[in-house]
mmCIF file of C-alpha atoms in Angstrom:
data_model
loop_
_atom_site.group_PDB
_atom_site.id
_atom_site.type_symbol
_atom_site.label_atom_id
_atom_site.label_comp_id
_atom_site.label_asym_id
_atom_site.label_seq_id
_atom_site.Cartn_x
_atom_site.Cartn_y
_atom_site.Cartn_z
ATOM 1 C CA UNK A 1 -3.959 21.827 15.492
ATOM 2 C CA UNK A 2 -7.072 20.377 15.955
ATOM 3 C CA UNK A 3 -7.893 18.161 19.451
ATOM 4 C CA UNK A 4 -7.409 14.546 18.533
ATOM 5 C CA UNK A 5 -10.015 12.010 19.927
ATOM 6 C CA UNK A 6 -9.881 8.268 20.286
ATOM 7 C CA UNK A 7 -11.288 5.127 21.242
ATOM 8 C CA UNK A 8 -9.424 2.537 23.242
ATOM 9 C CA UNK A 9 -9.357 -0.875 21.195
ATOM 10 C CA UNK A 10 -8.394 -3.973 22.134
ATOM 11 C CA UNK A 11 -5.912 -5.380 19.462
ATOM 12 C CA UNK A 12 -7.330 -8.145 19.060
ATOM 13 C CA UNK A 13 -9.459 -5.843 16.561
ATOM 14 C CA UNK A 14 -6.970 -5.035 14.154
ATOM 15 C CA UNK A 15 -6.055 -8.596 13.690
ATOM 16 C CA UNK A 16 -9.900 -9.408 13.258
ATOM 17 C CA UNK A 17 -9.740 -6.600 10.256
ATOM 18 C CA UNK A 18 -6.638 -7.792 9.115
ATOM 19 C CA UNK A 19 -7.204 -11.547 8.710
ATOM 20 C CA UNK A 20 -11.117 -10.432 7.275
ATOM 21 C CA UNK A 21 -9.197 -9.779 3.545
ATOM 22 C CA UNK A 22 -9.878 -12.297 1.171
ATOM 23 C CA UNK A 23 -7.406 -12.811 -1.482
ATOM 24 C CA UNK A 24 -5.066 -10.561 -2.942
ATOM 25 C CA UNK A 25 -5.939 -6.822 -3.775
ATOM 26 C CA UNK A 26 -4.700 -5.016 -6.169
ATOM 27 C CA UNK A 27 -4.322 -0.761 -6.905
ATOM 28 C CA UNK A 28 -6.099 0.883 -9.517
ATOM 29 C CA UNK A 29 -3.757 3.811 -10.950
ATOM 30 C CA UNK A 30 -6.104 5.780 -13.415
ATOM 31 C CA UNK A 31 -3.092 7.827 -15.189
ATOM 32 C CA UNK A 32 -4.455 6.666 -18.692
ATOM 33 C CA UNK A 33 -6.031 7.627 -21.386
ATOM 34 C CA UNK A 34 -7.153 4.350 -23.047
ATOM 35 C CA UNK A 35 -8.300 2.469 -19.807
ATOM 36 C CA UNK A 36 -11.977 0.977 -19.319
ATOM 37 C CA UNK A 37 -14.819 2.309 -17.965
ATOM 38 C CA UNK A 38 -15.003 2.115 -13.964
ATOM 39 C CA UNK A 39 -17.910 -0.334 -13.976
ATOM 40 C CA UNK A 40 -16.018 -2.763 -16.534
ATOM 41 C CA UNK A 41 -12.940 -1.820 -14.121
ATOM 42 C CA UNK A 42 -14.871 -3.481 -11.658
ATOM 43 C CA UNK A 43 -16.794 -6.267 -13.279
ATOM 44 C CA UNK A 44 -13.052 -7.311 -13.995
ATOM 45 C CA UNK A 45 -12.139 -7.688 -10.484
ATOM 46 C CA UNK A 46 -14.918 -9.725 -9.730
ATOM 47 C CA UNK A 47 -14.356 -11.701 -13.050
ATOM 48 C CA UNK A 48 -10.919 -12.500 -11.366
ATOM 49 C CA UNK A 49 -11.621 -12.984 -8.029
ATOM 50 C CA UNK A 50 -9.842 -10.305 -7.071
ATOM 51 C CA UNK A 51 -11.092 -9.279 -3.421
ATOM 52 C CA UNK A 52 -9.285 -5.696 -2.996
ATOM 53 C CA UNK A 53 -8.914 -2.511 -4.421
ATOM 54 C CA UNK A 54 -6.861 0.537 -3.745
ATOM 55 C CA UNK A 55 -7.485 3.905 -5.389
ATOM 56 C CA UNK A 56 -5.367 7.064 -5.347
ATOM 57 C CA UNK A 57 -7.671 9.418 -4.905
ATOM 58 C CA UNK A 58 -11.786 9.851 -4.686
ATOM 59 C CA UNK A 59 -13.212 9.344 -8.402
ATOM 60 C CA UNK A 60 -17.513 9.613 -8.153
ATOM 61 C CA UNK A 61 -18.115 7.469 -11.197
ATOM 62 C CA UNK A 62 -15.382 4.683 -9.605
ATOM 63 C CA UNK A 63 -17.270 5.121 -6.129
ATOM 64 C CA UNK A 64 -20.639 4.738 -7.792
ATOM 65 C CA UNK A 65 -19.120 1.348 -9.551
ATOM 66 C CA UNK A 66 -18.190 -0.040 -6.323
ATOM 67 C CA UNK A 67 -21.457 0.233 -4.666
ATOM 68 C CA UNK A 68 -22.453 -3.026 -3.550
ATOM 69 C CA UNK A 69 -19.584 -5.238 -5.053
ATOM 70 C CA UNK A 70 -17.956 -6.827 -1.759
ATOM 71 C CA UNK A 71 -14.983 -5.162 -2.730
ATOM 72 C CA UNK A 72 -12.577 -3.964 0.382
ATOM 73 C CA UNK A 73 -11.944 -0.372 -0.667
ATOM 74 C CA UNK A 74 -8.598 1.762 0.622
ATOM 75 C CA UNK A 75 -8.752 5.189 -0.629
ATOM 76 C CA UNK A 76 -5.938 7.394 -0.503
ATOM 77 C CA UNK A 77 -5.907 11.388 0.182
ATOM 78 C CA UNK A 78 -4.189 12.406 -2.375
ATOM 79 C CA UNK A 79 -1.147 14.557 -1.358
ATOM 80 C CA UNK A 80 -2.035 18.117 -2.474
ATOM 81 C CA UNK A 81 -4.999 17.545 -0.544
ATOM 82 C CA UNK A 82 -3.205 17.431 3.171
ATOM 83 C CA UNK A 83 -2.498 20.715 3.500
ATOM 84 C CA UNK A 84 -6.461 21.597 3.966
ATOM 85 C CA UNK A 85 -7.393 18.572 5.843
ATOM 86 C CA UNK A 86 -4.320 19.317 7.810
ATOM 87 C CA UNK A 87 -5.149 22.796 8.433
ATOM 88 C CA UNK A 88 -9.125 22.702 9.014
ATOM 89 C CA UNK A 89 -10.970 19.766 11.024
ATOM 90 C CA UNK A 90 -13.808 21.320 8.645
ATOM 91 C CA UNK A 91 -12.672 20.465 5.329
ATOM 92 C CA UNK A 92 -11.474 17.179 6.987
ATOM 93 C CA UNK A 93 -15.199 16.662 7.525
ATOM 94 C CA UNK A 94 -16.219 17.230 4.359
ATOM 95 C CA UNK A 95 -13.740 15.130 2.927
ATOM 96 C CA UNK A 96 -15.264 12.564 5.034
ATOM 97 C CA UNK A 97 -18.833 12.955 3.790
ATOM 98 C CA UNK A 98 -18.045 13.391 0.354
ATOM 99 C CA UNK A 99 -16.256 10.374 -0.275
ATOM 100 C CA UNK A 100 -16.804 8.450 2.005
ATOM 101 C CA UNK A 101 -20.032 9.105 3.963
ATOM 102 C CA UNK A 102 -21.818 9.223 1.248
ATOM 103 C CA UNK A 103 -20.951 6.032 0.432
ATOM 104 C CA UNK A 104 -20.642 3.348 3.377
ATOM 105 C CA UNK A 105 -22.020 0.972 3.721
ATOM 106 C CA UNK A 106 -22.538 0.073 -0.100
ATOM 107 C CA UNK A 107 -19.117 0.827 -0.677
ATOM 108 C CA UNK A 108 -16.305 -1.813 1.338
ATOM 109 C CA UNK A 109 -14.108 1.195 2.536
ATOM 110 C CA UNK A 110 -11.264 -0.726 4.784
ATOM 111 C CA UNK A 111 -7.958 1.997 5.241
ATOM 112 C CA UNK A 112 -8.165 6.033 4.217
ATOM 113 C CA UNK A 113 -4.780 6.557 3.886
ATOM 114 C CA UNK A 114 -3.850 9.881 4.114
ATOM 115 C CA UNK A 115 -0.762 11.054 1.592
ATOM 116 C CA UNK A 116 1.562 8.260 -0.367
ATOM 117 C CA UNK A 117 5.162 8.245 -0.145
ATOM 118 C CA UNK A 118 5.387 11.595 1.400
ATOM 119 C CA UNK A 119 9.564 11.837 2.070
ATOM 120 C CA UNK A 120 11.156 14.386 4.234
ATOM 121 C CA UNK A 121 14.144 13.970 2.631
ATOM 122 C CA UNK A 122 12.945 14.005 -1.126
ATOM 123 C CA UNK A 123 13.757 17.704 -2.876
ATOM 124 C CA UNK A 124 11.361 17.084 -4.874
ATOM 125 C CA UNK A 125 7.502 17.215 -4.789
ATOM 126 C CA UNK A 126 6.719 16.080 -1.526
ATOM 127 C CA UNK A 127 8.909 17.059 1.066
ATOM 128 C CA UNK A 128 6.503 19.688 1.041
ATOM 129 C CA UNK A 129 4.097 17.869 2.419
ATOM 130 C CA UNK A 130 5.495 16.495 5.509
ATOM 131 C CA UNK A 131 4.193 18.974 8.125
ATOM 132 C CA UNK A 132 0.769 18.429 7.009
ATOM 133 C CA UNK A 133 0.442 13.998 7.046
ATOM 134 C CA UNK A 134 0.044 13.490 10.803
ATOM 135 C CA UNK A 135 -2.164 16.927 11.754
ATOM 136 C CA UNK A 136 -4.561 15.436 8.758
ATOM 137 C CA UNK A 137 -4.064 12.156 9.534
ATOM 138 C CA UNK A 138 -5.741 13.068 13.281
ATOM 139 C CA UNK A 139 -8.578 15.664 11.120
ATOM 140 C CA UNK A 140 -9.607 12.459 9.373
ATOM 141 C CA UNK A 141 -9.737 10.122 11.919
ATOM 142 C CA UNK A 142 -11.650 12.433 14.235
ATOM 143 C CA UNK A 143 -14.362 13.079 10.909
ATOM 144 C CA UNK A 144 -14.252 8.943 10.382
ATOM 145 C CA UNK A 145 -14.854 8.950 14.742
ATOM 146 C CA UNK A 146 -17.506 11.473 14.662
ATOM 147 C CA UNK A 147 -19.883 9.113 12.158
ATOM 148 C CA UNK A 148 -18.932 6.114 14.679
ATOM 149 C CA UNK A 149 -16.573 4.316 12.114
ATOM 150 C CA UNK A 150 -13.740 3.888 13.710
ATOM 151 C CA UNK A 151 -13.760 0.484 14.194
ATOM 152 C CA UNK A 152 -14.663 -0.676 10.423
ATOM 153 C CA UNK A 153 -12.384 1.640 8.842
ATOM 154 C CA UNK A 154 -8.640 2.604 9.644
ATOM 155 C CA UNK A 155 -6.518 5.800 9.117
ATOM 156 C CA UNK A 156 -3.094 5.417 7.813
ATOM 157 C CA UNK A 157 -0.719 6.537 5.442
ATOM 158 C CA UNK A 158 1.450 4.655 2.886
ATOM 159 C CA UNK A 159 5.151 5.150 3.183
ATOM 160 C CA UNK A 160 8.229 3.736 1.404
ATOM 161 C CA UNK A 161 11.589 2.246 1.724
ATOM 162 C CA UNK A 162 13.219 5.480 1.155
ATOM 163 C CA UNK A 163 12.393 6.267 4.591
ATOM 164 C CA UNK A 164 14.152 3.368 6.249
ATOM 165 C CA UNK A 165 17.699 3.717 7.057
ATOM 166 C CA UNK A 166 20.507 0.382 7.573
ATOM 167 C CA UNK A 167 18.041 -2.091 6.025
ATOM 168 C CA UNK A 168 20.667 -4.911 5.511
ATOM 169 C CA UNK A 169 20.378 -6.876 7.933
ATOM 170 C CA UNK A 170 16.776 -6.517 8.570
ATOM 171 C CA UNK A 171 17.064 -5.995 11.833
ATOM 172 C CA UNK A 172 19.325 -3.305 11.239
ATOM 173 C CA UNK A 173 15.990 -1.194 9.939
ATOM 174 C CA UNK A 174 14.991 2.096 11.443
ATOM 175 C CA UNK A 175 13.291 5.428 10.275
ATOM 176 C CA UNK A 176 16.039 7.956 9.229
ATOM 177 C CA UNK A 177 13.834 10.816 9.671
ATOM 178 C CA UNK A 178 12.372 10.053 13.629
ATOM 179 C CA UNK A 179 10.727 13.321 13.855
ATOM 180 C CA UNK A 180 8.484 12.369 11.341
ATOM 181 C CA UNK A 181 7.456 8.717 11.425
ATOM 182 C CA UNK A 182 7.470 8.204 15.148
ATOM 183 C CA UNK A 183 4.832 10.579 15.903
ATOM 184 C CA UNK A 184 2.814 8.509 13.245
ATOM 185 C CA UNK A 185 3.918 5.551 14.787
ATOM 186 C CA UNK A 186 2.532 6.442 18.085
ATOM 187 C CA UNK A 187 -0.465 7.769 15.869
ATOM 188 C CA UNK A 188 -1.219 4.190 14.677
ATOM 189 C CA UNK A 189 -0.689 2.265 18.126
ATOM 190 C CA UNK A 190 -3.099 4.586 19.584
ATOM 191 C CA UNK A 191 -5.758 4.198 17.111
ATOM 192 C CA UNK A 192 -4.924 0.470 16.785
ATOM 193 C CA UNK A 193 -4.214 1.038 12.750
ATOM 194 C CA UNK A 194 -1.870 -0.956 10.405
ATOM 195 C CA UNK A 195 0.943 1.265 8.493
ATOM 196 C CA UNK A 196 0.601 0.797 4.333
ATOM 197 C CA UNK A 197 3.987 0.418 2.592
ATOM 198 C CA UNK A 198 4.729 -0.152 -0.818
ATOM 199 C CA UNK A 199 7.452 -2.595 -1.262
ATOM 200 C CA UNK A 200 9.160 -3.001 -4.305
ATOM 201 C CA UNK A 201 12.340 -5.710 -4.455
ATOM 202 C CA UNK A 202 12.276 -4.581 -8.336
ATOM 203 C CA UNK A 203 13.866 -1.382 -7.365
ATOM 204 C CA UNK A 204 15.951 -2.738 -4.766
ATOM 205 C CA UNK A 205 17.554 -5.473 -6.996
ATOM 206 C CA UNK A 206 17.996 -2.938 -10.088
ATOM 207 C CA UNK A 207 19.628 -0.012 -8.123
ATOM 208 C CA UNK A 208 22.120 -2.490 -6.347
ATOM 209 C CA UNK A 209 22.670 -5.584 -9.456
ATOM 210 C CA UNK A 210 25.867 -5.978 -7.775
ATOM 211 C CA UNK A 211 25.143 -7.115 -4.159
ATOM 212 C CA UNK A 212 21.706 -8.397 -4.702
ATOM 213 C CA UNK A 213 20.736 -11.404 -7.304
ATOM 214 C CA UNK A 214 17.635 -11.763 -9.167
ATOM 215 C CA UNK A 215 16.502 -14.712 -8.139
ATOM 216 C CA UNK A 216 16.709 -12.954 -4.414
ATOM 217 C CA UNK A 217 14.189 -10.447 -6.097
ATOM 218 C CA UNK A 218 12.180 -12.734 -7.719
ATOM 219 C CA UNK A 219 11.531 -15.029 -4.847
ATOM 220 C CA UNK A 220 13.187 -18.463 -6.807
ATOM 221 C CA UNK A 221 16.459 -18.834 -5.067
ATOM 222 C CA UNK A 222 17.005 -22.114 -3.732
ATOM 223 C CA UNK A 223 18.254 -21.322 -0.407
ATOM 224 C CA UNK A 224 19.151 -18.446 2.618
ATOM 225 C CA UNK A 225 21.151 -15.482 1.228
ATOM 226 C CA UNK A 226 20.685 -13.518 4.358
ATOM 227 C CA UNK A 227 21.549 -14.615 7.449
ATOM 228 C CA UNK A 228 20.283 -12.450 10.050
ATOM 229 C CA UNK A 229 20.296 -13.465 13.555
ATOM 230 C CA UNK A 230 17.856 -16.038 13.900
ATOM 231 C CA UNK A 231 15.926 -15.333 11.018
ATOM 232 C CA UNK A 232 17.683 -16.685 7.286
ATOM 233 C CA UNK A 233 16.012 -14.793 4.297
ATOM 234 C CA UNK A 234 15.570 -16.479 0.505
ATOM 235 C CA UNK A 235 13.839 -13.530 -0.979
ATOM 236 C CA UNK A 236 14.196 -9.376 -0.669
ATOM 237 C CA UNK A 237 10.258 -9.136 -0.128
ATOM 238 C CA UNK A 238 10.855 -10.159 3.229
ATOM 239 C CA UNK A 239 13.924 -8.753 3.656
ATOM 240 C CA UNK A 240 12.392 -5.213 3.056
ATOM 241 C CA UNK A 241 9.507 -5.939 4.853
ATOM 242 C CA UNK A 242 11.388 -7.001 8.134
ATOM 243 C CA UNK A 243 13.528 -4.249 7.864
ATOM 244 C CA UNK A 244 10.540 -1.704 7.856
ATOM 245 C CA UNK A 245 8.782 -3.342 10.678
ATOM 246 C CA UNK A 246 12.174 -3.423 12.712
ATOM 247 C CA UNK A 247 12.307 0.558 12.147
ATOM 248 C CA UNK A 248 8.308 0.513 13.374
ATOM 249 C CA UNK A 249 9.264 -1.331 16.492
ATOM 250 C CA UNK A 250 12.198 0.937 17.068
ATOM 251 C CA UNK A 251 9.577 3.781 16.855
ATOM 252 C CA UNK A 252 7.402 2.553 19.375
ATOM 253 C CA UNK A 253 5.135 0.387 17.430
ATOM 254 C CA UNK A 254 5.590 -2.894 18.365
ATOM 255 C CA UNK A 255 1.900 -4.280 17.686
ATOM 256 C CA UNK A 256 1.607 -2.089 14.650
ATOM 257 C CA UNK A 257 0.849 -4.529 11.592
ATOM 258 C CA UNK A 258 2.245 -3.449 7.924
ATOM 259 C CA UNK A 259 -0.431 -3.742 5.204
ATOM 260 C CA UNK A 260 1.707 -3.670 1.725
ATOM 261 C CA UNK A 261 -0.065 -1.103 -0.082
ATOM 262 C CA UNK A 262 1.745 -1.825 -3.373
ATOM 263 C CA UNK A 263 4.310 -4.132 -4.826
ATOM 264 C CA UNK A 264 4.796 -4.971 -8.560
ATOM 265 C CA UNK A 265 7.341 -5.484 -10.850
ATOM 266 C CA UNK A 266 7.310 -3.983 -14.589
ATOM 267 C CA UNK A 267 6.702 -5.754 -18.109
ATOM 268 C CA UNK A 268 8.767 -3.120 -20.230
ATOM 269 C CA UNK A 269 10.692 0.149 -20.290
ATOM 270 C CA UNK A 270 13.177 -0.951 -17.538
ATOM 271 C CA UNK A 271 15.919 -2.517 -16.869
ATOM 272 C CA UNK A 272 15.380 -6.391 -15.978
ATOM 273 C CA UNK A 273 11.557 -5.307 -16.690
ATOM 274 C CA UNK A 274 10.449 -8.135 -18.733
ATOM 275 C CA UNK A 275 7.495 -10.517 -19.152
ATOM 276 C CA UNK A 276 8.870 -13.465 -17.928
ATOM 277 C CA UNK A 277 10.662 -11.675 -14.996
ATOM 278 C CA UNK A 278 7.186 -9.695 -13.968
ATOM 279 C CA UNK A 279 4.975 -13.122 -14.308
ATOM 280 C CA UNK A 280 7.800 -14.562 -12.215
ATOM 281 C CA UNK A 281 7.299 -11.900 -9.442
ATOM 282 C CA UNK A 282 3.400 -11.684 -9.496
ATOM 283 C CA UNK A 283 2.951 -15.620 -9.105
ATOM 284 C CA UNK A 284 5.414 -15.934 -6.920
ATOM 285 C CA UNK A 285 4.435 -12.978 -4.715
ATOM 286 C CA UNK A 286 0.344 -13.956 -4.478
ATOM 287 C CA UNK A 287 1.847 -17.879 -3.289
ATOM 288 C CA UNK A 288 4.413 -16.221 -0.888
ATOM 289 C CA UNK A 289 2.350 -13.539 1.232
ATOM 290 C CA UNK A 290 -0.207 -15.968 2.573
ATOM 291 C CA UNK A 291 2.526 -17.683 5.203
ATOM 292 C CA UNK A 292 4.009 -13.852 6.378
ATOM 293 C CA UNK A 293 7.893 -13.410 7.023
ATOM 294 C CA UNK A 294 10.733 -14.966 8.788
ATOM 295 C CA UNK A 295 9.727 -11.759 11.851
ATOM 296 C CA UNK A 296 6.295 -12.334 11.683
ATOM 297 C CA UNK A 297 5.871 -16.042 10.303
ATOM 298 C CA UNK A 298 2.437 -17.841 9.769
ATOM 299 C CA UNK A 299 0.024 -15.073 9.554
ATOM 300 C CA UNK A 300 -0.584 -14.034 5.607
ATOM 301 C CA UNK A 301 0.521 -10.762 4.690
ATOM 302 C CA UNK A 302 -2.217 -8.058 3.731
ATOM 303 C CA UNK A 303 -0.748 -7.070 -0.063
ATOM 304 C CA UNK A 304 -1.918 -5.052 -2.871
ATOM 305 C CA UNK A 305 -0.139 -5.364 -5.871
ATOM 306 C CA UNK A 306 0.941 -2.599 -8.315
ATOM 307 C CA UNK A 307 -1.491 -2.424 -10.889
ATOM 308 C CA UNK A 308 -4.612 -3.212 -12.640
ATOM 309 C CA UNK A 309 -3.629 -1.615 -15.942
ATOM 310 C CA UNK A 310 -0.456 -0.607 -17.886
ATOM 311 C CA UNK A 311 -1.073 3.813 -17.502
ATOM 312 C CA UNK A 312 0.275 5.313 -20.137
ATOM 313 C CA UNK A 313 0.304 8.608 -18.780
ATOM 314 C CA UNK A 314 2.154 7.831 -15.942
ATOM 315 C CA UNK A 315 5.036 10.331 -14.972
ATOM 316 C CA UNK A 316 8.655 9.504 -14.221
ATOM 317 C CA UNK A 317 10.361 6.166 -15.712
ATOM 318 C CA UNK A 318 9.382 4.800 -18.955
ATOM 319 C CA UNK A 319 8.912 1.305 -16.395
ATOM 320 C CA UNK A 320 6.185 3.166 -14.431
ATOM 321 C CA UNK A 321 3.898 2.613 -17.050
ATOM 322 C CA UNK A 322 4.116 -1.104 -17.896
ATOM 323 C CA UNK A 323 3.258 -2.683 -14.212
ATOM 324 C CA UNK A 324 -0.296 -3.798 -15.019
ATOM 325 C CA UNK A 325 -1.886 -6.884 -14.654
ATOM 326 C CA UNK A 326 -3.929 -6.242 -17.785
ATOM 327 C CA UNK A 327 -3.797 -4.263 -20.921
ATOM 328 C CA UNK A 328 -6.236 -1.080 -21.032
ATOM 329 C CA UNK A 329 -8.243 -3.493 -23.379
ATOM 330 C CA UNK A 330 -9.021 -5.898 -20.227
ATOM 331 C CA UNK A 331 -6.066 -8.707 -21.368
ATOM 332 C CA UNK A 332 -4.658 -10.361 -18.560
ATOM 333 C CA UNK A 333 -0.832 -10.064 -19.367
ATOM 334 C CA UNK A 334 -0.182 -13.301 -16.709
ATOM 335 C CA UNK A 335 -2.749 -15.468 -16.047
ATOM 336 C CA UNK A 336 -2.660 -15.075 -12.754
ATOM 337 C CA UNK A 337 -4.997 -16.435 -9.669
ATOM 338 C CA UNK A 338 -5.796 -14.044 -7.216
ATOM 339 C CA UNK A 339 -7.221 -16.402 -4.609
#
């Protein structure tokens, strides 16, 4: 494992960096065969206003397009790709200058954030992956260190609400797998770096119809329907997101900030997935993260929602591919403002 280095930070820092975001943000998933080009991807998020961007992985043509468009830029490592970062501070390096070196300062990067949803517990694809996030996690921060960027951009790594354990009450929250999140907990506080986590009330409502009510999901119910201590909760967006930072705190990470690296809700394919409903949840979220959450109230909530385009090549549910903003023929679906 390779010797991790770091700078001291005051953290007043991060919340300089946090509260620098303009606007909402919003991922670009590039599972499709139909969508634009990457410049007339971007020409549309200036068209809209819309001030962030997330990509899943490095894409030359996408990095080119970004080049001087005042876009703040996270850029994930994709999965398959810890294992070598994880394994060789070289490769972590090169990483570094290929897509992202090579880049700055023409290109807004803001978070690298190294693996998405990576579950210990999931049998599936990426379980296999969990020995590798944190030892890549410290190969890329020491490559970002090394070219004296530590400060402008942050190393993190998006997790999920899979990983949190007893999250009703909120409060209740914590990581079910400790041996892997509070190491990257401590991780975070050293390097003073906000967790990502995608938050998605959609699939919290429709996997539990019977305890939880839409208009809890949708944020449009009239009054509390969680109690919870001190803190009453009229919507499951907060609800989720209190319960994940009360399992960060119980890590160790009390001054750790949550950036929501994705939140949508689908058009089509899905149960409750509907036009209405989805243009319900968009609006609704863009007006609701700007006052933050009955744990953290009156600071607005970093939040990039899930997507730019319906991708219809995406794996998994037939929903997965219906959560864009647009049509791969640059439609906006909501008429939504992003400011």
């Amino acid at each position: 494992m390779a010797a991790f280095h770091f700078t001291t930070q005051k953290p007043l820092l991060l919340a300089a960096l946090l509260l620098n975001v303009q606007g909402i943000g919003v991922c670009n998933g590039q599972l499709g065969n139909d969508l634009p080009s990457d410049a007339e991807v971007v020409a549309l998020y200036k068209a809209n206003g819309i001030r962030g961007m997330r990509m899943y992985g490095p894409n030359p043509s996408a990095l080119d397009a970004l080049r001087g468009s005042d876009i703040d830029f996270v850029l994930d490592v994709p999965n398959q790709d810890l294992p070598a970062l994880a394994s060789n501070p070289n490769e972590a390096a090169q990483w570094i200058q290929n897509n992202v070196r090579n880049y700055f300062p023409d290109v807004k990067f803001r978070y690298i954030s190294v693996g998405n949803e990576v579950n210990p517990n999931d049998e599936g694809e990426t379980a296999q992956y969990v020995q590798f996030v944190l030892p890549a996690m410290r190969n890329v921060y020491n490559a970002i260190a090394a070219a004296g960027l530590q400060d402008q951009i942050k190393v993190s790594t998006a997790t999920f609400m899979a990983l949190v354990s007893n999250s009703s009450p909120p409060s209740n929250g914590v990581f079910g797998n400790a041996a892997f999140m509070n190491p990257i907990i401590n991780f975070l506080v050293t390097t003073n770096a906000p967790l990502l986590a995608n938050i998605y009330p959609y699939f919290g409502y429709i996997d539990n119809k019977s305890n939880i009510g839409r208009e809890y999901a949708l944020f449009t119910s009239p009054r509390v329907v969680v109690q919870d201590g001190e803190f009453g909760y009229q919507n499951l967006f907060d609800a989720m997101l209190d319960a994940m930072y009360s399992a960060v705190e119980k890590a160790g990470g009390n001054a750790v900030e949550i950036v929501v690296s994705e939140t949508g809700w689908p058009s089509d394919g899905g149960d409750e997935a509907t036009t209405d409903n989805a243009a319900t949840y968009y609006r609704n979220a863009i007006n609701h993260v700007k006052g933050g959450t009955p744990k953290r109230p009156g600071k607005a909530i970093e939040t990039y929602l899930f997507a730019m385009f319906d991708e219809n090549e995406k794996r998994g549910k037939q929903s997965e591919r219906h959560f864009g903003l647009f049509t791969p023929n640059q439609q906006s679906k909501y008429q939504l403002s992003f400011n």
